[in-house]
mmCIF file of C-alpha atoms and ligand atoms in Angstrom:
data_model
loop_
_atom_site.group_PDB
_atom_site.id
_atom_site.type_symbol
_atom_site.label_atom_id
_atom_site.label_comp_id
_atom_site.label_asym_id
_atom_site.label_seq_id
_atom_site.Cartn_x
_atom_site.Cartn_y
_atom_site.Cartn_z
ATOM 1 C CA MET A 486 19.877 -198.976 99.665
ATOM 2 C CA ILE A 487 18.430 -201.393 97.094
ATOM 3 C CA ARG A 488 20.721 -202.960 94.395
ATOM 4 C CA ILE A 489 19.470 -204.410 90.981
ATOM 5 C CA GLY A 490 22.672 -205.558 89.700
ATOM 6 C CA ASP A 491 24.791 -202.226 89.457
ATOM 7 C CA ILE A 492 21.692 -200.151 89.712
ATOM 8 C CA ARG A 493 21.666 -198.393 93.122
ATOM 9 C CA LEU A 494 18.084 -197.192 94.414
ATOM 10 C CA ASN A 495 17.170 -195.415 97.762
ATOM 11 C CA ASP A 496 15.882 -197.435 100.373
ATOM 12 C CA PHE A 497 12.202 -198.513 99.605
ATOM 13 C CA PRO A 498 11.902 -197.173 96.013
ATOM 14 C CA LEU A 499 8.746 -196.553 94.242
ATOM 15 C CA LEU A 500 8.443 -197.987 90.772
ATOM 16 C CA LEU A 501 6.340 -196.850 87.826
ATOM 17 C CA ALA A 502 4.580 -200.123 86.652
ATOM 18 C CA PRO A 503 5.020 -200.854 82.953
ATOM 19 C CA MET A 504 1.554 -199.992 81.193
ATOM 20 C CA GLU A 505 0.796 -200.531 77.699
ATOM 21 C CA ASP A 506 -0.310 -197.162 76.036
ATOM 22 C CA VAL A 507 0.366 -195.356 79.339
ATOM 23 C CA SER A 508 4.125 -195.627 80.492
ATOM 24 C CA ASP A 509 5.501 -194.010 77.198
ATOM 25 C CA PRO A 510 8.136 -191.309 77.464
ATOM 26 C CA PRO A 511 5.761 -188.298 77.826
ATOM 27 C CA PHE A 512 4.085 -189.797 80.790
ATOM 28 C CA ARG A 513 7.179 -191.260 82.084
ATOM 29 C CA ALA A 514 8.791 -187.652 82.074
ATOM 30 C CA VAL A 515 6.047 -186.389 84.001
ATOM 31 C CA CYS A 516 6.560 -189.219 86.585
ATOM 32 C CA LYS A 517 10.278 -188.814 86.820
ATOM 33 C CA ASP A 518 9.676 -185.078 87.972
ATOM 34 C CA ASN A 519 7.169 -186.214 90.697
ATOM 35 C CA GLY A 520 9.486 -188.542 92.676
ATOM 36 C CA VAL A 521 9.525 -192.183 90.918
ATOM 37 C CA ASP A 522 12.760 -194.015 91.408
ATOM 38 C CA LEU A 523 12.526 -196.694 88.609
ATOM 39 C CA MET A 524 10.623 -196.832 85.438
ATOM 40 C CA TYR A 525 9.621 -199.441 82.730
ATOM 41 C CA THR A 526 8.686 -199.048 79.214
ATOM 42 C CA GLU A 527 5.467 -200.475 78.047
ATOM 43 C CA PHE A 528 5.874 -204.139 77.227
ATOM 44 C CA ILE A 529 7.466 -204.932 73.846
ATOM 45 C CA SER A 530 6.786 -208.263 71.756
ATOM 46 C CA SER A 531 10.039 -209.975 71.128
ATOM 47 C CA GLU A 532 8.770 -211.010 67.833
ATOM 48 C CA GLY A 533 7.829 -207.617 66.955
ATOM 49 C CA LEU A 534 11.213 -206.494 67.626
ATOM 50 C CA ILE A 535 12.790 -209.093 65.462
ATOM 51 C CA ARG A 536 10.241 -208.173 62.561
ATOM 52 C CA ASP A 537 11.518 -204.739 63.054
ATOM 53 C CA ALA A 538 8.007 -203.786 63.595
ATOM 54 C CA ILE A 539 7.509 -199.960 63.719
ATOM 55 C CA LYS A 540 5.313 -199.750 66.696
ATOM 56 C CA SER A 541 7.421 -202.238 68.742
ATOM 57 C CA LYS A 542 10.767 -200.383 67.768
ATOM 58 C CA GLN A 543 9.328 -196.811 68.791
ATOM 59 C CA LYS A 544 8.615 -198.451 72.298
ATOM 60 C CA LEU A 545 12.339 -198.758 72.513
ATOM 61 C CA ASP A 546 12.814 -195.044 72.878
ATOM 62 C CA ILE A 547 14.150 -194.278 76.283
ATOM 63 C CA PHE A 548 16.013 -190.877 77.322
ATOM 64 C CA ASP A 549 18.888 -190.270 79.829
ATOM 65 C CA TYR A 550 16.743 -188.027 82.019
ATOM 66 C CA GLU A 551 14.436 -191.121 82.803
ATOM 67 C CA ARG A 552 17.251 -193.268 84.378
ATOM 68 C CA PRO A 553 17.123 -195.687 85.872
ATOM 69 C CA ILE A 554 14.726 -197.236 83.151
ATOM 70 C CA GLY A 555 13.967 -200.648 82.237
ATOM 71 C CA ILE A 556 12.843 -201.998 78.847
ATOM 72 C CA GLN A 557 10.183 -204.751 79.212
ATOM 73 C CA ILE A 558 9.856 -207.563 76.698
ATOM 74 C CA PHE A 559 7.582 -210.448 76.294
ATOM 75 C CA GLY A 560 7.403 -213.742 74.237
ATOM 76 C CA GLY A 561 7.339 -217.499 74.458
ATOM 77 C CA ASP A 562 10.207 -218.552 72.062
ATOM 78 C CA GLU A 563 13.686 -218.862 73.690
ATOM 79 C CA GLU A 564 15.530 -217.751 70.504
ATOM 80 C CA ALA A 565 13.252 -214.850 70.006
ATOM 81 C CA MET A 566 13.626 -213.708 73.525
ATOM 82 C CA ALA A 567 17.378 -214.011 73.339
ATOM 83 C CA ILE A 568 17.551 -212.145 70.057
ATOM 84 C CA SER A 569 15.305 -209.411 71.291
ATOM 85 C CA ALA A 570 17.369 -209.239 74.554
ATOM 86 C CA ARG A 571 20.387 -208.158 72.323
ATOM 87 C CA ILE A 572 18.033 -205.634 70.401
ATOM 88 C CA VAL A 573 17.063 -204.119 73.636
ATOM 89 C CA GLU A 574 20.886 -204.156 75.139
ATOM 90 C CA ALA A 575 21.642 -201.995 71.904
ATOM 91 C CA VAL A 576 19.619 -198.937 73.107
ATOM 92 C CA ASN A 577 21.265 -199.190 76.391
ATOM 93 C CA PRO A 578 18.559 -199.117 79.277
ATOM 94 C CA ASP A 579 19.417 -199.669 82.679
ATOM 95 C CA LEU A 580 17.993 -203.148 82.858
ATOM 96 C CA VAL A 581 15.832 -205.698 80.643
ATOM 97 C CA ASP A 582 12.663 -206.650 82.205
ATOM 98 C CA ILE A 583 10.605 -209.831 81.220
ATOM 99 C CA ASN A 584 6.833 -209.880 81.334
ATOM 100 C CA PHE A 585 5.608 -213.069 82.631
ATOM 101 C CA GLY A 586 2.206 -211.729 83.854
ATOM 102 C CA CYS A 587 0.009 -210.463 81.063
ATOM 103 C CA PRO A 588 -3.311 -212.242 81.332
ATOM 104 C CA VAL A 589 -4.557 -211.131 78.035
ATOM 105 C CA LYS A 590 -5.683 -213.850 75.761
ATOM 106 C CA LYS A 591 -3.817 -212.777 72.634
ATOM 107 C CA VAL A 592 -0.495 -212.905 74.650
ATOM 108 C CA VAL A 593 -1.289 -216.001 76.461
ATOM 109 C CA THR A 594 -2.418 -218.221 73.538
ATOM 110 C CA LYS A 595 1.152 -217.436 72.176
ATOM 111 C CA GLY A 596 2.614 -219.069 75.184
ATOM 112 C CA ALA A 597 3.913 -215.797 76.627
ATOM 113 C CA GLY A 598 3.080 -213.508 79.605
ATOM 114 C CA ALA A 599 1.307 -215.392 82.252
ATOM 115 C CA ALA A 600 1.077 -218.501 80.216
ATOM 116 C CA VAL A 601 4.416 -219.613 81.402
ATOM 117 C CA LEU A 602 3.261 -219.654 84.918
ATOM 118 C CA LYS A 603 1.756 -222.889 83.860
ATOM 119 C CA ASP A 604 5.139 -224.329 83.113
ATOM 120 C CA VAL A 605 8.010 -223.150 85.383
ATOM 121 C CA ASP A 606 10.446 -225.042 83.251
ATOM 122 C CA VAL A 607 9.722 -223.223 80.291
ATOM 123 C CA MET A 608 9.789 -219.782 82.243
ATOM 124 C CA VAL A 609 13.219 -220.799 83.613
ATOM 125 C CA LYS A 610 14.451 -221.654 80.012
ATOM 126 C CA LEU A 611 13.069 -218.354 78.563
ATOM 127 C CA THR A 612 14.744 -216.379 81.357
ATOM 128 C CA GLU A 613 17.965 -218.099 81.082
ATOM 129 C CA ALA A 614 18.000 -217.303 77.283
ATOM 130 C CA VAL A 615 17.649 -213.573 78.008
ATOM 131 C CA VAL A 616 20.064 -213.563 80.988
ATOM 132 C CA ARG A 617 22.780 -215.451 78.575
ATOM 133 C CA SER A 618 22.154 -212.792 76.073
ATOM 134 C CA THR A 619 22.906 -209.502 77.815
ATOM 135 C CA ALA A 620 25.184 -208.156 80.366
ATOM 136 C CA LEU A 621 22.370 -206.087 81.490
ATOM 137 C CA PRO A 622 20.618 -206.806 84.765
ATOM 138 C CA VAL A 623 17.597 -208.792 83.914
ATOM 139 C CA THR A 624 14.347 -208.660 86.060
ATOM 140 C CA VAL A 625 11.057 -210.165 85.995
ATOM 141 C CA LYS A 626 7.637 -209.037 86.617
ATOM 142 C CA THR A 627 4.831 -211.888 87.215
ATOM 143 C CA ARG A 628 1.782 -212.813 89.132
ATOM 144 C CA LEU A 629 1.317 -215.321 92.024
ATOM 145 C CA GLY A 630 0.182 -217.950 89.611
ATOM 146 C CA TRP A 631 -2.101 -219.138 86.805
ATOM 147 C CA ASP A 632 -5.065 -219.729 88.983
ATOM 148 C CA GLU A 633 -6.154 -220.381 92.489
ATOM 149 C CA SER A 634 -5.014 -223.967 92.555
ATOM 150 C CA SER A 635 -1.566 -223.123 91.154
ATOM 151 C CA LYS A 636 0.009 -220.352 93.155
ATOM 152 C CA ASN A 637 3.597 -221.259 92.434
ATOM 153 C CA ILE A 638 5.273 -217.805 93.067
ATOM 154 C CA GLU A 639 7.461 -219.143 95.844
ATOM 155 C CA GLU A 640 9.013 -221.745 93.376
ATOM 156 C CA VAL A 641 9.261 -219.412 90.671
ATOM 157 C CA ALA A 642 11.158 -216.723 92.780
ATOM 158 C CA GLU A 643 13.746 -219.156 93.749
ATOM 159 C CA ARG A 644 14.176 -220.781 90.400
ATOM 160 C CA LEU A 645 14.480 -217.461 88.476
ATOM 161 C CA GLN A 646 16.937 -216.199 91.064
ATOM 162 C CA ASN A 647 18.952 -219.277 90.692
ATOM 163 C CA VAL A 648 19.355 -218.682 86.805
ATOM 164 C CA GLY A 649 20.295 -214.940 87.416
ATOM 165 C CA ILE A 650 17.509 -212.502 87.645
ATOM 166 C CA LYS A 651 18.449 -209.396 89.779
ATOM 167 C CA ALA A 652 15.012 -208.435 91.149
ATOM 168 C CA LEU A 653 11.371 -209.620 90.997
ATOM 169 C CA ALA A 654 8.090 -207.690 90.942
ATOM 170 C CA ILE A 655 5.079 -209.596 91.716
ATOM 171 C CA HIS A 656 1.314 -208.334 91.066
ATOM 172 C CA GLY A 657 -0.555 -210.077 93.854
ATOM 173 C CA ARG A 658 -3.197 -211.674 91.659
ATOM 174 C CA THR A 659 -3.421 -214.930 89.400
ATOM 175 C CA ARG A 660 -3.874 -214.833 85.818
ATOM 176 C CA ALA A 661 -7.583 -216.172 86.310
ATOM 177 C CA GLN A 662 -8.256 -213.162 88.482
ATOM 178 C CA LEU A 663 -7.353 -210.818 85.683
ATOM 179 C CA TYR A 664 -8.021 -207.566 87.715
ATOM 180 C CA LYS A 665 -10.875 -208.784 89.926
ATOM 181 C CA GLY A 666 -10.910 -208.824 93.545
ATOM 182 C CA ASP A 667 -8.192 -207.537 95.794
ATOM 183 C CA ALA A 668 -4.480 -208.046 95.177
ATOM 184 C CA ASP A 669 -3.347 -210.494 97.871
ATOM 185 C CA TRP A 670 0.266 -209.526 99.140
ATOM 186 C CA THR A 671 0.469 -212.340 101.604
ATOM 187 C CA LEU A 672 2.242 -214.696 99.152
ATOM 188 C CA ILE A 673 4.695 -211.768 98.010
ATOM 189 C CA ALA A 674 5.552 -211.469 101.891
ATOM 190 C CA LYS A 675 6.286 -215.145 101.979
ATOM 191 C CA VAL A 676 8.725 -214.888 98.786
ATOM 192 C CA LYS A 677 10.418 -211.990 100.664
ATOM 193 C CA ASP A 678 10.718 -213.851 103.818
ATOM 194 C CA ASN A 679 12.164 -216.861 102.238
ATOM 195 C CA PRO A 680 15.960 -216.934 103.667
ATOM 196 C CA ARG A 681 17.284 -218.128 100.212
ATOM 197 C CA ILE A 682 16.018 -215.159 98.495
ATOM 198 C CA ARG A 683 18.591 -212.369 98.109
ATOM 199 C CA ILE A 684 17.060 -210.310 95.222
ATOM 200 C CA PRO A 685 14.821 -207.378 96.007
ATOM 201 C CA ILE A 686 11.250 -208.058 95.907
ATOM 202 C CA PHE A 687 8.853 -205.324 94.808
ATOM 203 C CA GLY A 688 5.168 -205.694 95.664
ATOM 204 C CA ASN A 689 2.480 -204.566 93.143
ATOM 205 C CA GLY A 690 -1.333 -204.398 93.091
ATOM 206 C CA ASP A 691 -3.894 -201.866 94.162
ATOM 207 C CA ILE A 692 -1.776 -199.325 96.077
ATOM 208 C CA ASP A 693 -3.702 -196.110 95.572
ATOM 209 C CA SER A 694 -2.967 -194.047 98.542
ATOM 210 C CA PRO A 695 -0.076 -193.029 101.134
ATOM 211 C CA GLU A 696 -1.907 -194.779 103.805
ATOM 212 C CA LYS A 697 -2.037 -197.995 101.884
ATOM 213 C CA ALA A 698 1.543 -197.819 100.908
ATOM 214 C CA LEU A 699 2.549 -197.442 104.511
ATOM 215 C CA ASP A 700 0.177 -200.214 105.547
ATOM 216 C CA TYR A 701 1.546 -202.423 102.829
ATOM 217 C CA LYS A 702 5.296 -201.652 103.757
ATOM 218 C CA LYS A 703 4.651 -202.482 107.401
ATOM 219 C CA ARG A 704 2.656 -205.580 106.916
ATOM 220 C CA PHE A 705 4.296 -207.292 103.976
ATOM 221 C CA GLY A 706 8.003 -206.185 104.226
ATOM 222 C CA VAL A 707 8.717 -205.822 100.600
ATOM 223 C CA ASP A 708 11.927 -203.917 99.285
ATOM 224 C CA GLY A 709 9.676 -201.370 97.277
ATOM 225 C CA ILE A 710 6.341 -200.980 95.869
ATOM 226 C CA MET A 711 5.254 -200.816 92.036
ATOM 227 C CA ILE A 712 2.289 -198.527 91.247
ATOM 228 C CA GLY A 713 0.368 -198.572 88.195
ATOM 229 C CA ARG A 714 -3.300 -197.412 87.815
ATOM 230 C CA ALA A 715 -3.209 -194.929 90.670
ATOM 231 C CA ALA A 716 -0.404 -192.891 88.791
ATOM 232 C CA ILE A 717 -2.460 -192.464 85.687
ATOM 233 C CA GLY A 718 -3.280 -188.912 85.612
ATOM 234 C CA TYR A 719 -1.994 -188.402 89.030
ATOM 235 C CA PRO A 720 1.882 -188.493 88.833
ATOM 236 C CA TRP A 721 2.083 -186.801 92.262
ATOM 237 C CA ILE A 722 1.288 -190.055 94.051
ATOM 238 C CA PHE A 723 4.897 -190.840 94.232
ATOM 239 C CA ASN A 724 6.053 -187.843 96.156
ATOM 240 C CA GLU A 725 2.852 -187.987 98.192
ATOM 241 C CA ILE A 726 3.848 -191.488 99.387
ATOM 242 C CA LYS A 727 7.355 -190.567 100.136
ATOM 243 C CA HIS A 728 6.384 -187.713 102.062
ATOM 244 C CA PHE A 729 3.843 -189.667 104.139
ATOM 245 C CA LEU A 730 6.410 -192.550 104.603
ATOM 246 C CA LYS A 731 8.938 -190.009 106.007
ATOM 247 C CA THR A 732 6.621 -187.736 108.049
ATOM 248 C CA GLY A 733 3.318 -189.251 108.587
ATOM 249 C CA GLU A 734 1.774 -186.129 107.231
ATOM 250 C CA HIS A 735 0.043 -185.610 103.749
ATOM 251 C CA LEU A 736 1.321 -183.347 101.153
ATOM 252 C CA ALA A 737 -1.488 -180.948 100.036
ATOM 253 C CA PRO A 738 -3.244 -181.925 96.808
ATOM 254 C CA PRO A 739 -1.663 -180.502 93.788
ATOM 255 C CA THR A 740 -3.135 -177.049 92.898
ATOM 256 C CA ILE A 741 -4.685 -176.153 89.715
ATOM 257 C CA GLU A 742 -1.417 -174.363 88.567
ATOM 258 C CA GLN A 743 0.635 -177.528 89.400
ATOM 259 C CA ARG A 744 -2.066 -179.657 87.383
ATOM 260 C CA VAL A 745 -1.799 -177.207 84.215
ATOM 261 C CA GLN A 746 1.910 -177.304 84.513
ATOM 262 C CA VAL A 747 1.876 -181.094 84.472
ATOM 263 C CA ILE A 748 -0.509 -181.145 81.477
ATOM 264 C CA ARG A 749 1.757 -178.809 79.601
ATOM 265 C CA GLN A 750 4.851 -180.791 80.301
ATOM 266 C CA HIS A 751 3.049 -184.158 79.151
ATOM 267 C CA LEU A 752 1.746 -182.335 75.997
ATOM 268 C CA TYR A 753 5.214 -180.842 75.267
ATOM 269 C CA HIS A 754 6.727 -184.527 75.480
ATOM 270 C CA SER A 755 3.798 -186.028 73.566
ATOM 271 C CA VAL A 756 4.251 -183.596 70.591
ATOM 272 C CA LYS A 757 8.301 -184.078 70.653
ATOM 273 C CA TRP A 758 7.837 -187.796 70.693
ATOM 274 C CA LYS A 759 4.851 -188.206 68.485
ATOM 275 C CA GLY A 760 4.799 -185.072 66.314
ATOM 276 C CA PHE A 761 1.882 -182.446 66.462
ATOM 277 C CA ALA A 762 -0.882 -183.996 65.131
ATOM 278 C CA ALA A 763 -0.374 -187.658 66.958
ATOM 279 C CA GLY A 764 0.843 -185.805 70.046
ATOM 280 C CA ILE A 765 -2.103 -183.662 70.418
ATOM 281 C CA ASN A 766 -4.269 -186.562 69.584
ATOM 282 C CA GLU A 767 -2.619 -188.734 72.417
ATOM 283 C CA MET A 768 -2.967 -186.199 75.121
ATOM 284 C CA ARG A 769 -6.840 -186.228 74.701
ATOM 285 C CA ARG A 770 -7.285 -189.344 76.740
ATOM 286 C CA HIS A 771 -5.300 -187.616 79.887
ATOM 287 C CA TYR A 772 -6.992 -184.519 80.499
ATOM 288 C CA THR A 773 -9.949 -186.161 82.425
ATOM 289 C CA ASN A 774 -7.722 -187.659 84.966
ATOM 290 C CA TYR A 775 -5.639 -184.457 85.396
ATOM 291 C CA LEU A 776 -8.647 -182.355 86.011
ATOM 292 C CA LYS A 777 -10.752 -184.746 87.883
ATOM 293 C CA GLY A 778 -12.697 -183.225 90.916
ATOM 294 C CA LEU A 779 -12.944 -179.696 89.306
ATOM 295 C CA PRO A 780 -16.692 -178.508 89.322
ATOM 296 C CA ASN A 781 -18.171 -177.694 85.911
ATOM 297 C CA ILE A 782 -15.071 -178.610 83.989
ATOM 298 C CA LYS A 783 -16.782 -180.321 81.174
ATOM 299 C CA GLU A 784 -16.904 -177.523 78.705
ATOM 300 C CA TYR A 785 -13.314 -176.852 79.096
ATOM 301 C CA ARG A 786 -12.319 -180.540 78.636
ATOM 302 C CA LEU A 787 -14.499 -180.712 75.595
ATOM 303 C CA ARG A 788 -12.585 -177.812 74.193
ATOM 304 C CA LEU A 789 -9.195 -179.436 75.017
ATOM 305 C CA VAL A 790 -10.265 -182.675 73.304
ATOM 306 C CA THR A 791 -11.478 -180.722 70.076
ATOM 307 C CA VAL A 792 -8.933 -177.922 69.527
ATOM 308 C CA LYS A 793 -6.132 -178.818 66.949
ATOM 309 C CA SER A 794 -3.097 -176.713 67.880
ATOM 310 C CA VAL A 795 -0.957 -176.440 70.879
ATOM 311 C CA GLU A 796 -1.667 -172.722 70.891
ATOM 312 C CA GLU A 797 -5.245 -173.262 71.252
ATOM 313 C CA ILE A 798 -4.915 -175.941 73.992
ATOM 314 C CA ASP A 799 -2.558 -173.335 75.733
ATOM 315 C CA GLU A 800 -5.458 -170.765 75.619
ATOM 316 C CA VAL A 801 -8.066 -173.149 77.439
ATOM 317 C CA LEU A 802 -5.497 -174.146 79.852
ATOM 318 C CA ASN A 803 -4.789 -170.269 80.709
ATOM 319 C CA GLU A 804 -8.672 -169.915 81.143
ATOM 320 C CA ILE A 805 -8.854 -172.970 83.484
ATOM 321 C CA THR A 806 -5.913 -171.543 85.521
ATOM 322 C CA LYS A 807 -7.761 -168.279 85.956
ATOM 323 C CA VAL A 808 -11.128 -169.566 86.418
ATOM 324 C CA TYR A 809 -10.119 -172.334 89.096
ATOM 325 C CA SER A 810 -7.138 -170.402 90.715
ATOM 326 C CA GLY A 811 -7.319 -170.924 94.338
ATOM 327 C CA TYR A 812 -9.647 -174.145 94.040
ATOM 328 C CA GLN A 813 -9.116 -176.469 97.245
ATOM 329 C CA PHE A 814 -8.836 -179.888 95.817
ATOM 330 C CA ASP A 815 -10.093 -182.857 97.942
ATOM 331 C CA ARG A 816 -7.369 -185.444 98.677
ATOM 332 C CA ARG A 817 -7.386 -188.024 95.762
ATOM 333 C CA LYS A 818 -9.278 -191.388 95.913
ATOM 334 C CA ALA A 819 -7.965 -193.272 92.953
ATOM 335 C CA ASP A 820 -10.978 -194.891 91.086
ATOM 336 C CA MET A 821 -9.017 -198.075 90.127
ATOM 337 C CA GLU A 822 -12.238 -199.662 88.826
ATOM 338 C CA ALA A 823 -12.434 -196.951 86.198
ATOM 339 C CA MET A 824 -9.053 -197.536 84.920
ATOM 340 C CA ALA A 825 -8.549 -199.319 81.746
ATOM 341 C CA TYR A 826 -7.082 -202.978 82.104
ATOM 342 C CA SER A 827 -4.470 -204.565 80.038
ATOM 343 C CA CYS A 828 -1.238 -206.646 80.210
ATOM 344 C CA GLY A 829 0.229 -207.664 83.506
HETATM 345 C C1 FMN B 1561 -3.468 -199.898 81.022
HETATM 346 C C2 FMN B 1561 -2.622 -200.938 81.612
HETATM 347 C C3 FMN B 1561 -1.556 -201.454 80.878
HETATM 348 C C4 FMN B 1561 -0.632 -202.393 81.457
HETATM 349 N N1 FMN B 1561 0.349 -202.881 80.669
HETATM 350 C C5 FMN B 1561 1.345 -203.625 81.162
HETATM 351 C C6 FMN B 1561 2.582 -204.061 80.617
HETATM 352 O O1 FMN B 1561 2.826 -203.564 79.368
HETATM 353 N N2 FMN B 1561 3.251 -204.818 81.272
HETATM 354 C C7 FMN B 1561 3.245 -205.191 82.584
HETATM 355 O O2 FMN B 1561 4.036 -206.053 83.049
HETATM 356 N N3 FMN B 1561 2.031 -204.945 83.214
HETATM 357 C C8 FMN B 1561 1.082 -204.089 82.535
HETATM 358 N N4 FMN B 1561 0.075 -203.710 83.210
HETATM 359 C C9 FMN B 1561 -0.020 -204.307 84.744
HETATM 360 C C10 FMN B 1561 0.502 -203.078 85.653
HETATM 361 O O3 FMN B 1561 1.864 -203.087 85.479
HETATM 362 C C11 FMN B 1561 0.274 -203.438 87.181
HETATM 363 O O4 FMN B 1561 0.808 -204.827 87.300
HETATM 364 C C12 FMN B 1561 -1.284 -203.681 87.336
HETATM 365 O O5 FMN B 1561 -1.920 -202.476 86.962
HETATM 366 C C13 FMN B 1561 -1.657 -203.792 88.952
HETATM 367 O O6 FMN B 1561 -1.058 -202.598 89.495
HETATM 368 P P1 FMN B 1561 -1.864 -201.494 90.035
HETATM 369 O O7 FMN B 1561 -2.904 -201.997 90.861
HETATM 370 O O8 FMN B 1561 -0.852 -200.480 90.740
HETATM 371 O O9 FMN B 1561 -2.608 -200.951 88.932
HETATM 372 C C14 FMN B 1561 -0.967 -202.767 82.685
HETATM 373 C C15 FMN B 1561 -1.963 -202.298 83.487
HETATM 374 C C16 FMN B 1561 -2.781 -201.457 82.876
HETATM 375 C C17 FMN B 1561 -3.984 -200.916 83.760
#
């Protein structure tokens, strides 16, 4: 069993990575039904929360069926981080996560996200400010370091543990790499092997298949794995990895019926959370991934992204189910390159 403060997770938990514009309530609902053990909201600006910005406040939306769920904040100012931690605590998530990995310029220039990797003293102060401001477990998600010459994750891990964080997720890249090259998990393993480290260490970066999950579990000895891009449009990856870790066998790829059922579930939550117009609109960027691999799907996809009502979407989904019933999908190879990049 893995413990994050008073949160208890099964051995070797699978985590849905926080992803801006992706890990929202509708997508999380779908992942929750497909085997994920712990999820995070999209990152939320501490300044935005204090300003009561609508977009920031909406990202605070969490639901009991999602638990355990963490709310992720970012910022470079101690007081703002302390205040936003209290705002977050008021909506009662299971944990507060701090983003110290976002490589994006507009975040880094505010001294937030990955910027603090350049000054561990500041990182420690910001973390202390959050830990002091909430009774909830505080965790951190970060990267190996700012650049190739300053990979300081071993120091970071110990010092943040010493000020009270309850778990650490490490993306195996530096800020300078953004998403380039392969994620390097060797330093993540060194952090885990450090006898003074007692908190769970979760590895993150490029896990896109059950085989790779098993291989990285064996080679790097982390306490669990955090998955981002490979889950986009393919929430089945969590159960597929779990089944493979347990049996060494692959689950059959999801059938068209299963894919359409997940599309309907995602749409239902999208409309419920965002209202009809925005909810239907939001779904349009998800159909491609859910229907990937189907021959001659373009015409149907075009209709899905143009119709305006749930009833019309339903009609197209019924047709797709009928036309592709019994279609044998190949086992998926996630196209990580094609995924949009963002903060973390
Ligand atoms: C579209 C997108 C949005 C992201 N948003 C966040 C975020 O809000 N907070 C964060 O800590 N990381 C964010 N990340 C980084 C992911 O959490 C993860 O660290 C990264 O994608 C590497 O994992 P992967 O190889 O499994 O995708 C984002 C990544 C993507 C692709």
